[in-house]
């Protein structure tokens, strides 16, 4: 085995299970990785060590962290972000189309901040970005250029019980909720 990470993050603690959670996404043959928001996003080209993901395009921040990653169409989506030192637990942010290293300051959507809930995961389905909170499900759809998405809460009373308890399979998303395992097809009733 070969460790491809450029550095061992200072936040790494082998005794802490949260430090061992990772989220991965692939866009344009570039592997993007997150260590559950402990460090800035990293990229890997398929050889050598990882490198910091470039945050280009003038988004208004220089360091970007996220707990969850997903690719929809040709766009990298992030959930539960930290931008510089500001934590946004219910923010969904997305890259410019086709380039996971180009970011526009307005490419984000804050899911309801008045419900006390946080983003617990992301999944793609049929060209849509689906964001799961503990008690709700939100669907993000492309609504026009340039790279603009909007999110709508489609299920107000059911979400996922835990991070990484979500899996896209064909045209469905399976997820674990507090009262069972559900199949979601993008419509309001899971």
mmCIF file with all atom_site columns, C-alpha atoms in Angstrom:
data_model
loop_
_atom_site.group_PDB
_atom_site.id
_atom_site.type_symbol
_atom_site.label_atom_id
_atom_site.label_alt_id
_atom_site.label_comp_id
_atom_site.label_asym_id
_atom_site.label_entity_id
_atom_site.label_seq_id
_atom_site.pdbx_PDB_ins_code
_atom_site.Cartn_x
_atom_site.Cartn_y
_atom_site.Cartn_z
_atom_site.occupancy
_atom_site.B_iso_or_equiv
_atom_site.pdbx_formal_charge
_atom_site.auth_seq_id
_atom_site.auth_comp_id
_atom_site.auth_asym_id
_atom_site.auth_atom_id
_atom_site.pdbx_PDB_model_num
ATOM 1   C CA . UNK A 1 1   ? 0.000   0.000  0.000   1.00 0.00 ? 1   UNK A CA 1
ATOM 2   C CA . UNK A 1 2   ? 1.044   3.561  -0.635  1.00 0.00 ? 2   UNK A CA 1
ATOM 3   C CA . UNK A 1 3   ? -0.289  6.581  1.235   1.00 0.00 ? 3   UNK A CA 1
ATOM 4   C CA . UNK A 1 4   ? -1.178  9.151  -1.439  1.00 0.00 ? 4   UNK A CA 1
ATOM 5   C CA . UNK A 1 5   ? -2.085  11.986 0.933   1.00 0.00 ? 5   UNK A CA 1
ATOM 6   C CA . UNK A 1 6   ? 0.286   14.925 0.722   1.00 0.00 ? 6   UNK A CA 1
ATOM 7   C CA . UNK A 1 7   ? 0.262   15.408 4.504   1.00 0.00 ? 7   UNK A CA 1
ATOM 8   C CA . UNK A 1 8   ? -1.327  13.907 7.545   1.00 0.00 ? 8   UNK A CA 1
ATOM 9   C CA . UNK A 1 9   ? -3.863  16.517 8.650   1.00 0.00 ? 9   UNK A CA 1
ATOM 10  C CA . UNK A 1 10  ? -3.245  18.022 12.064  1.00 0.00 ? 10  UNK A CA 1
ATOM 11  C CA . UNK A 1 11  ? -6.838  17.149 12.930  1.00 0.00 ? 11  UNK A CA 1
ATOM 12  C CA . UNK A 1 12  ? -6.181  13.426 12.361  1.00 0.00 ? 12  UNK A CA 1
ATOM 13  C CA . UNK A 1 13  ? -6.709  11.352 15.485  1.00 0.00 ? 13  UNK A CA 1
ATOM 14  C CA . UNK A 1 14  ? -6.714  7.564  14.964  1.00 0.00 ? 14  UNK A CA 1
ATOM 15  C CA . UNK A 1 15  ? -8.780  7.118  18.128  1.00 0.00 ? 15  UNK A CA 1
ATOM 16  C CA . UNK A 1 16  ? -11.613 9.301  16.811  1.00 0.00 ? 16  UNK A CA 1
ATOM 17  C CA . UNK A 1 17  ? -13.969 7.618  14.301  1.00 0.00 ? 17  UNK A CA 1
ATOM 18  C CA . UNK A 1 18  ? -15.048 10.975 12.819  1.00 0.00 ? 18  UNK A CA 1
ATOM 19  C CA . UNK A 1 19  ? -11.454 11.632 11.724  1.00 0.00 ? 19  UNK A CA 1
ATOM 20  C CA . UNK A 1 20  ? -11.604 8.461  9.599   1.00 0.00 ? 20  UNK A CA 1
ATOM 21  C CA . UNK A 1 21  ? -14.693 9.429  7.592   1.00 0.00 ? 21  UNK A CA 1
ATOM 22  C CA . UNK A 1 22  ? -14.030 10.450 4.021   1.00 0.00 ? 22  UNK A CA 1
ATOM 23  C CA . UNK A 1 23  ? -16.201 11.511 1.127   1.00 0.00 ? 23  UNK A CA 1
ATOM 24  C CA . UNK A 1 24  ? -15.039 11.118 -2.484  1.00 0.00 ? 24  UNK A CA 1
ATOM 25  C CA . UNK A 1 25  ? -16.222 12.368 -5.859  1.00 0.00 ? 25  UNK A CA 1
ATOM 26  C CA . UNK A 1 26  ? -14.797 12.110 -9.375  1.00 0.00 ? 26  UNK A CA 1
ATOM 27  C CA . UNK A 1 27  ? -15.102 14.844 -11.987 1.00 0.00 ? 27  UNK A CA 1
ATOM 28  C CA . UNK A 1 28  ? -13.011 15.098 -15.178 1.00 0.00 ? 28  UNK A CA 1
ATOM 29  C CA . UNK A 1 29  ? -10.709 12.243 -14.064 1.00 0.00 ? 29  UNK A CA 1
ATOM 30  C CA . UNK A 1 30  ? -9.900  14.157 -10.895 1.00 0.00 ? 30  UNK A CA 1
ATOM 31  C CA . UNK A 1 31  ? -10.573 12.476 -7.549  1.00 0.00 ? 31  UNK A CA 1
ATOM 32  C CA . UNK A 1 32  ? -11.753 15.039 -5.009  1.00 0.00 ? 32  UNK A CA 1
ATOM 33  C CA . UNK A 1 33  ? -11.698 14.067 -1.344  1.00 0.00 ? 33  UNK A CA 1
ATOM 34  C CA . UNK A 1 34  ? -12.913 15.404 1.949   1.00 0.00 ? 34  UNK A CA 1
ATOM 35  C CA . UNK A 1 35  ? -11.979 14.131 5.394   1.00 0.00 ? 35  UNK A CA 1
ATOM 36  C CA . UNK A 1 36  ? -15.371 15.023 6.890   1.00 0.00 ? 36  UNK A CA 1
ATOM 37  C CA . UNK A 1 37  ? -14.495 18.721 6.904   1.00 0.00 ? 37  UNK A CA 1
ATOM 38  C CA . UNK A 1 38  ? -11.386 18.419 9.076   1.00 0.00 ? 38  UNK A CA 1
ATOM 39  C CA . UNK A 1 39  ? -9.061  19.716 6.325   1.00 0.00 ? 39  UNK A CA 1
ATOM 40  C CA . UNK A 1 40  ? -9.302  21.671 3.092   1.00 0.00 ? 40  UNK A CA 1
ATOM 41  C CA . UNK A 1 41  ? -10.493 19.684 0.077   1.00 0.00 ? 41  UNK A CA 1
ATOM 42  C CA . UNK A 1 42  ? -7.828  17.683 -1.745  1.00 0.00 ? 42  UNK A CA 1
ATOM 43  C CA . UNK A 1 43  ? -7.486  16.355 -5.287  1.00 0.00 ? 43  UNK A CA 1
ATOM 44  C CA . UNK A 1 44  ? -5.653  13.432 -6.835  1.00 0.00 ? 44  UNK A CA 1
ATOM 45  C CA . UNK A 1 45  ? -4.826  13.058 -10.520 1.00 0.00 ? 45  UNK A CA 1
ATOM 46  C CA . UNK A 1 46  ? -4.167  9.316  -10.401 1.00 0.00 ? 46  UNK A CA 1
ATOM 47  C CA . UNK A 1 47  ? -0.457  9.489  -9.664  1.00 0.00 ? 47  UNK A CA 1
ATOM 48  C CA . UNK A 1 48  ? 1.812   10.956 -7.024  1.00 0.00 ? 48  UNK A CA 1
ATOM 49  C CA . UNK A 1 49  ? 0.487   12.588 -3.871  1.00 0.00 ? 49  UNK A CA 1
ATOM 50  C CA . UNK A 1 50  ? -2.724  14.521 -3.390  1.00 0.00 ? 50  UNK A CA 1
ATOM 51  C CA . UNK A 1 51  ? -2.713  18.315 -3.606  1.00 0.00 ? 51  UNK A CA 1
ATOM 52  C CA . UNK A 1 52  ? -4.964  21.032 -2.288  1.00 0.00 ? 52  UNK A CA 1
ATOM 53  C CA . UNK A 1 53  ? -7.993  21.617 -4.505  1.00 0.00 ? 53  UNK A CA 1
ATOM 54  C CA . UNK A 1 54  ? -7.537  25.004 -6.159  1.00 0.00 ? 54  UNK A CA 1
ATOM 55  C CA . UNK A 1 55  ? -10.258 27.492 -5.247  1.00 0.00 ? 55  UNK A CA 1
ATOM 56  C CA . UNK A 1 56  ? -10.307 29.698 -8.348  1.00 0.00 ? 56  UNK A CA 1
ATOM 57  C CA . UNK A 1 57  ? -12.819 32.118 -9.766  1.00 0.00 ? 57  UNK A CA 1
ATOM 58  C CA . UNK A 1 58  ? -12.869 34.665 -6.946  1.00 0.00 ? 58  UNK A CA 1
ATOM 59  C CA . UNK A 1 59  ? -15.497 33.082 -4.671  1.00 0.00 ? 59  UNK A CA 1
ATOM 60  C CA . UNK A 1 60  ? -14.699 35.338 -1.698  1.00 0.00 ? 60  UNK A CA 1
ATOM 61  C CA . UNK A 1 61  ? -12.930 32.662 0.369   1.00 0.00 ? 61  UNK A CA 1
ATOM 62  C CA . UNK A 1 62  ? -9.575  30.896 0.082   1.00 0.00 ? 62  UNK A CA 1
ATOM 63  C CA . UNK A 1 63  ? -10.095 27.711 2.107   1.00 0.00 ? 63  UNK A CA 1
ATOM 64  C CA . UNK A 1 64  ? -12.991 25.363 1.427   1.00 0.00 ? 64  UNK A CA 1
ATOM 65  C CA . UNK A 1 65  ? -13.939 22.341 3.524   1.00 0.00 ? 65  UNK A CA 1
ATOM 66  C CA . UNK A 1 66  ? -17.003 20.117 3.304   1.00 0.00 ? 66  UNK A CA 1
ATOM 67  C CA . UNK A 1 67  ? -18.350 17.010 4.943   1.00 0.00 ? 67  UNK A CA 1
ATOM 68  C CA . UNK A 1 68  ? -20.110 15.668 1.845   1.00 0.00 ? 68  UNK A CA 1
ATOM 69  C CA . UNK A 1 69  ? -19.334 15.593 -1.882  1.00 0.00 ? 69  UNK A CA 1
ATOM 70  C CA . UNK A 1 70  ? -21.381 14.597 -4.909  1.00 0.00 ? 70  UNK A CA 1
ATOM 71  C CA . UNK A 1 71  ? -21.211 15.119 -8.670  1.00 0.00 ? 71  UNK A CA 1
ATOM 72  C CA . UNK A 1 72  ? -24.352 15.899 -10.667 1.00 0.00 ? 72  UNK A CA 1
ATOM 73  C CA . UNK A 1 73  ? -24.059 16.387 -14.411 1.00 0.00 ? 73  UNK A CA 1
ATOM 74  C CA . UNK A 1 74  ? -20.625 18.030 -14.592 1.00 0.00 ? 74  UNK A CA 1
ATOM 75  C CA . UNK A 1 75  ? -20.805 19.980 -11.323 1.00 0.00 ? 75  UNK A CA 1
ATOM 76  C CA . UNK A 1 76  ? -19.193 19.246 -7.943  1.00 0.00 ? 76  UNK A CA 1
ATOM 77  C CA . UNK A 1 77  ? -21.631 19.738 -5.039  1.00 0.00 ? 77  UNK A CA 1
ATOM 78  C CA . UNK A 1 78  ? -20.555 20.197 -1.428  1.00 0.00 ? 78  UNK A CA 1
ATOM 79  C CA . UNK A 1 79  ? -22.685 19.886 1.693   1.00 0.00 ? 79  UNK A CA 1
ATOM 80  C CA . UNK A 1 80  ? -22.111 21.190 5.238   1.00 0.00 ? 80  UNK A CA 1
ATOM 81  C CA . UNK A 1 81  ? -19.315 23.573 4.245   1.00 0.00 ? 81  UNK A CA 1
ATOM 82  C CA . UNK A 1 82  ? -16.687 25.614 6.030   1.00 0.00 ? 82  UNK A CA 1
ATOM 83  C CA . UNK A 1 83  ? -15.551 28.640 4.041   1.00 0.00 ? 83  UNK A CA 1
ATOM 84  C CA . UNK A 1 84  ? -12.376 30.047 5.533   1.00 0.00 ? 84  UNK A CA 1
ATOM 85  C CA . UNK A 1 85  ? -13.338 29.742 9.220   1.00 0.00 ? 85  UNK A CA 1
ATOM 86  C CA . UNK A 1 86  ? -17.114 30.181 8.863   1.00 0.00 ? 86  UNK A CA 1
ATOM 87  C CA . UNK A 1 87  ? -19.127 26.976 9.246   1.00 0.00 ? 87  UNK A CA 1
ATOM 88  C CA . UNK A 1 88  ? -22.321 26.623 7.191   1.00 0.00 ? 88  UNK A CA 1
ATOM 89  C CA . UNK A 1 89  ? -23.974 23.380 8.406   1.00 0.00 ? 89  UNK A CA 1
ATOM 90  C CA . UNK A 1 90  ? -26.951 23.670 6.065   1.00 0.00 ? 90  UNK A CA 1
ATOM 91  C CA . UNK A 1 91  ? -25.235 25.106 2.992   1.00 0.00 ? 91  UNK A CA 1
ATOM 92  C CA . UNK A 1 92  ? -24.991 23.435 -0.397  1.00 0.00 ? 92  UNK A CA 1
ATOM 93  C CA . UNK A 1 93  ? -22.268 24.941 -2.598  1.00 0.00 ? 93  UNK A CA 1
ATOM 94  C CA . UNK A 1 94  ? -21.435 23.972 -6.175  1.00 0.00 ? 94  UNK A CA 1
ATOM 95  C CA . UNK A 1 95  ? -18.537 24.496 -8.553  1.00 0.00 ? 95  UNK A CA 1
ATOM 96  C CA . UNK A 1 96  ? -18.759 26.077 -11.957 1.00 0.00 ? 96  UNK A CA 1
ATOM 97  C CA . UNK A 1 97  ? -19.851 23.581 -14.604 1.00 0.00 ? 97  UNK A CA 1
ATOM 98  C CA . UNK A 1 98  ? -17.124 21.231 -15.788 1.00 0.00 ? 98  UNK A CA 1
ATOM 99  C CA . UNK A 1 99  ? -14.442 22.591 -13.457 1.00 0.00 ? 99  UNK A CA 1
ATOM 100 C CA . UNK A 1 100 ? -14.203 21.475 -9.811  1.00 0.00 ? 100 UNK A CA 1
ATOM 101 C CA . UNK A 1 101 ? -11.538 24.125 -9.232  1.00 0.00 ? 101 UNK A CA 1
ATOM 102 C CA . UNK A 1 102 ? -13.595 27.123 -10.366 1.00 0.00 ? 102 UNK A CA 1
ATOM 103 C CA . UNK A 1 103 ? -16.075 28.611 -7.898  1.00 0.00 ? 103 UNK A CA 1
ATOM 104 C CA . UNK A 1 104 ? -18.474 31.546 -8.146  1.00 0.00 ? 104 UNK A CA 1
ATOM 105 C CA . UNK A 1 105 ? -19.426 33.428 -4.980  1.00 0.00 ? 105 UNK A CA 1
ATOM 106 C CA . UNK A 1 106 ? -23.174 33.120 -5.681  1.00 0.00 ? 106 UNK A CA 1
ATOM 107 C CA . UNK A 1 107 ? -23.152 29.349 -6.358  1.00 0.00 ? 107 UNK A CA 1
ATOM 108 C CA . UNK A 1 108 ? -24.674 28.218 -3.077  1.00 0.00 ? 108 UNK A CA 1
ATOM 109 C CA . UNK A 1 109 ? -28.022 27.646 -1.411  1.00 0.00 ? 109 UNK A CA 1
ATOM 110 C CA . UNK A 1 110 ? -28.687 27.690 2.333   1.00 0.00 ? 110 UNK A CA 1
ATOM 111 C CA . UNK A 1 111 ? -31.323 25.116 3.199   1.00 0.00 ? 111 UNK A CA 1
ATOM 112 C CA . UNK A 1 112 ? -33.701 26.236 5.961   1.00 0.00 ? 112 UNK A CA 1
ATOM 113 C CA . UNK A 1 113 ? -31.586 27.609 8.785   1.00 0.00 ? 113 UNK A CA 1
ATOM 114 C CA . UNK A 1 114 ? -34.474 27.946 11.219  1.00 0.00 ? 114 UNK A CA 1
ATOM 115 C CA . UNK A 1 115 ? -35.133 24.231 11.734  1.00 0.00 ? 115 UNK A CA 1
ATOM 116 C CA . UNK A 1 116 ? -32.063 23.439 13.860  1.00 0.00 ? 116 UNK A CA 1
ATOM 117 C CA . UNK A 1 117 ? -31.118 20.680 11.419  1.00 0.00 ? 117 UNK A CA 1
ATOM 118 C CA . UNK A 1 118 ? -27.932 20.133 9.380   1.00 0.00 ? 118 UNK A CA 1
ATOM 119 C CA . UNK A 1 119 ? -26.984 18.606 6.034   1.00 0.00 ? 119 UNK A CA 1
ATOM 120 C CA . UNK A 1 120 ? -26.283 14.895 6.547   1.00 0.00 ? 120 UNK A CA 1
ATOM 121 C CA . UNK A 1 121 ? -25.404 13.871 2.995   1.00 0.00 ? 121 UNK A CA 1
ATOM 122 C CA . UNK A 1 122 ? -25.763 14.367 -0.754  1.00 0.00 ? 122 UNK A CA 1
ATOM 123 C CA . UNK A 1 123 ? -26.707 12.053 -3.616  1.00 0.00 ? 123 UNK A CA 1
ATOM 124 C CA . UNK A 1 124 ? -27.359 12.404 -7.350  1.00 0.00 ? 124 UNK A CA 1
ATOM 125 C CA . UNK A 1 125 ? -30.531 11.186 -9.025  1.00 0.00 ? 125 UNK A CA 1
ATOM 126 C CA . UNK A 1 126 ? -31.707 11.756 -12.608 1.00 0.00 ? 126 UNK A CA 1
ATOM 127 C CA . UNK A 1 127 ? -29.662 14.956 -13.066 1.00 0.00 ? 127 UNK A CA 1
ATOM 128 C CA . UNK A 1 128 ? -30.783 16.358 -9.695  1.00 0.00 ? 128 UNK A CA 1
ATOM 129 C CA . UNK A 1 129 ? -28.771 17.044 -6.547  1.00 0.00 ? 129 UNK A CA 1
ATOM 130 C CA . UNK A 1 130 ? -30.496 15.628 -3.469  1.00 0.00 ? 130 UNK A CA 1
ATOM 131 C CA . UNK A 1 131 ? -29.577 16.934 -0.019  1.00 0.00 ? 131 UNK A CA 1
ATOM 132 C CA . UNK A 1 132 ? -30.553 15.013 3.088   1.00 0.00 ? 132 UNK A CA 1
ATOM 133 C CA . UNK A 1 133 ? -30.998 16.514 6.512   1.00 0.00 ? 133 UNK A CA 1
ATOM 134 C CA . UNK A 1 134 ? -32.085 14.523 9.575   1.00 0.00 ? 134 UNK A CA 1
ATOM 135 C CA . UNK A 1 135 ? -35.732 15.484 9.154   1.00 0.00 ? 135 UNK A CA 1
ATOM 136 C CA . UNK A 1 136 ? -36.126 16.615 5.545   1.00 0.00 ? 136 UNK A CA 1
ATOM 137 C CA . UNK A 1 137 ? -35.095 16.002 1.945   1.00 0.00 ? 137 UNK A CA 1
ATOM 138 C CA . UNK A 1 138 ? -34.269 18.758 -0.534  1.00 0.00 ? 138 UNK A CA 1
ATOM 139 C CA . UNK A 1 139 ? -33.934 18.513 -4.311  1.00 0.00 ? 139 UNK A CA 1
ATOM 140 C CA . UNK A 1 140 ? -31.717 20.849 -6.328  1.00 0.00 ? 140 UNK A CA 1
ATOM 141 C CA . UNK A 1 141 ? -32.445 21.370 -9.997  1.00 0.00 ? 141 UNK A CA 1
ATOM 142 C CA . UNK A 1 142 ? -30.569 23.241 -12.691 1.00 0.00 ? 142 UNK A CA 1
ATOM 143 C CA . UNK A 1 143 ? -32.566 26.352 -13.586 1.00 0.00 ? 143 UNK A CA 1
ATOM 144 C CA . UNK A 1 144 ? -30.298 28.093 -16.085 1.00 0.00 ? 144 UNK A CA 1
ATOM 145 C CA . UNK A 1 145 ? -26.997 29.651 -16.947 1.00 0.00 ? 145 UNK A CA 1
ATOM 146 C CA . UNK A 1 146 ? -24.587 30.357 -15.597 1.00 0.00 ? 146 UNK A CA 1
ATOM 147 C CA . UNK A 1 147 ? -24.484 27.183 -13.488 1.00 0.00 ? 147 UNK A CA 1
ATOM 148 C CA . UNK A 1 148 ? -27.456 28.146 -11.385 1.00 0.00 ? 148 UNK A CA 1
ATOM 149 C CA . UNK A 1 149 ? -29.315 25.670 -9.194  1.00 0.00 ? 149 UNK A CA 1
ATOM 150 C CA . UNK A 1 150 ? -32.173 26.117 -6.781  1.00 0.00 ? 150 UNK A CA 1
ATOM 151 C CA . UNK A 1 151 ? -33.210 23.766 -3.984  1.00 0.00 ? 151 UNK A CA 1
ATOM 152 C CA . UNK A 1 152 ? -36.694 22.938 -2.797  1.00 0.00 ? 152 UNK A CA 1
ATOM 153 C CA . UNK A 1 153 ? -37.758 20.949 0.226   1.00 0.00 ? 153 UNK A CA 1
ATOM 154 C CA . UNK A 1 154 ? -39.776 18.022 -1.169  1.00 0.00 ? 154 UNK A CA 1
ATOM 155 C CA . UNK A 1 155 ? -40.081 15.892 1.975   1.00 0.00 ? 155 UNK A CA 1
ATOM 156 C CA . UNK A 1 156 ? -40.583 17.924 5.169   1.00 0.00 ? 156 UNK A CA 1
ATOM 157 C CA . UNK A 1 157 ? -40.850 15.102 7.712   1.00 0.00 ? 157 UNK A CA 1
ATOM 158 C CA . UNK A 1 158 ? -38.298 12.435 6.828   1.00 0.00 ? 158 UNK A CA 1
ATOM 159 C CA . UNK A 1 159 ? -34.545 12.451 6.337   1.00 0.00 ? 159 UNK A CA 1
ATOM 160 C CA . UNK A 1 160 ? -31.527 10.293 7.039   1.00 0.00 ? 160 UNK A CA 1
ATOM 161 C CA . UNK A 1 161 ? -30.479 8.901  10.375  1.00 0.00 ? 161 UNK A CA 1
ATOM 162 C CA . UNK A 1 162 ? -26.732 9.103  9.775   1.00 0.00 ? 162 UNK A CA 1
ATOM 163 C CA . UNK A 1 163 ? -24.064 10.374 7.416   1.00 0.00 ? 163 UNK A CA 1
ATOM 164 C CA . UNK A 1 164 ? -23.232 7.900  4.675   1.00 0.00 ? 164 UNK A CA 1
ATOM 165 C CA . UNK A 1 165 ? -26.572 6.060  5.123   1.00 0.00 ? 165 UNK A CA 1
ATOM 166 C CA . UNK A 1 166 ? -27.509 7.177  1.593   1.00 0.00 ? 166 UNK A CA 1
ATOM 167 C CA . UNK A 1 167 ? -26.835 5.324  -1.665  1.00 0.00 ? 167 UNK A CA 1
ATOM 168 C CA . UNK A 1 168 ? -27.757 6.146  -5.276  1.00 0.00 ? 168 UNK A CA 1
ATOM 169 C CA . UNK A 1 169 ? -28.734 3.065  -7.287  1.00 0.00 ? 169 UNK A CA 1
ATOM 170 C CA . UNK A 1 170 ? -29.905 3.492  -10.888 1.00 0.00 ? 170 UNK A CA 1
ATOM 171 C CA . UNK A 1 171 ? -32.794 6.014  -10.731 1.00 0.00 ? 171 UNK A CA 1
ATOM 172 C CA . UNK A 1 172 ? -33.348 5.718  -6.978  1.00 0.00 ? 172 UNK A CA 1
ATOM 173 C CA . UNK A 1 173 ? -31.754 6.715  -3.712  1.00 0.00 ? 173 UNK A CA 1
ATOM 174 C CA . UNK A 1 174 ? -31.896 4.310  -0.789  1.00 0.00 ? 174 UNK A CA 1
ATOM 175 C CA . UNK A 1 175 ? -31.567 5.877  2.649   1.00 0.00 ? 175 UNK A CA 1
ATOM 176 C CA . UNK A 1 176 ? -31.883 4.911  6.289   1.00 0.00 ? 176 UNK A CA 1
ATOM 177 C CA . UNK A 1 177 ? -34.327 7.012  8.278   1.00 0.00 ? 177 UNK A CA 1
ATOM 178 C CA . UNK A 1 178 ? -35.325 6.841  11.934  1.00 0.00 ? 178 UNK A CA 1
ATOM 179 C CA . UNK A 1 179 ? -38.208 4.484  11.178  1.00 0.00 ? 179 UNK A CA 1
ATOM 180 C CA . UNK A 1 180 ? -36.975 2.336  8.302   1.00 0.00 ? 180 UNK A CA 1
ATOM 181 C CA . UNK A 1 181 ? -35.119 2.032  5.007   1.00 0.00 ? 181 UNK A CA 1
ATOM 182 C CA . UNK A 1 182 ? -36.682 3.972  2.138   1.00 0.00 ? 182 UNK A CA 1
ATOM 183 C CA . UNK A 1 183 ? -36.405 4.313  -1.631  1.00 0.00 ? 183 UNK A CA 1
ATOM 184 C CA . UNK A 1 184 ? -36.569 7.863  -2.989  1.00 0.00 ? 184 UNK A CA 1
ATOM 185 C CA . UNK A 1 185 ? -37.170 8.681  -6.664  1.00 0.00 ? 185 UNK A CA 1
ATOM 186 C CA . UNK A 1 186 ? -37.139 12.484 -6.429  1.00 0.00 ? 186 UNK A CA 1
ATOM 187 C CA . UNK A 1 187 ? -40.857 12.879 -5.798  1.00 0.00 ? 187 UNK A CA 1
ATOM 188 C CA . UNK A 1 188 ? -42.368 14.287 -2.589  1.00 0.00 ? 188 UNK A CA 1
ATOM 189 C CA . UNK A 1 189 ? -43.355 10.890 -1.090  1.00 0.00 ? 189 UNK A CA 1
ATOM 190 C CA . UNK A 1 190 ? -40.463 8.509  -0.235  1.00 0.00 ? 190 UNK A CA 1
#
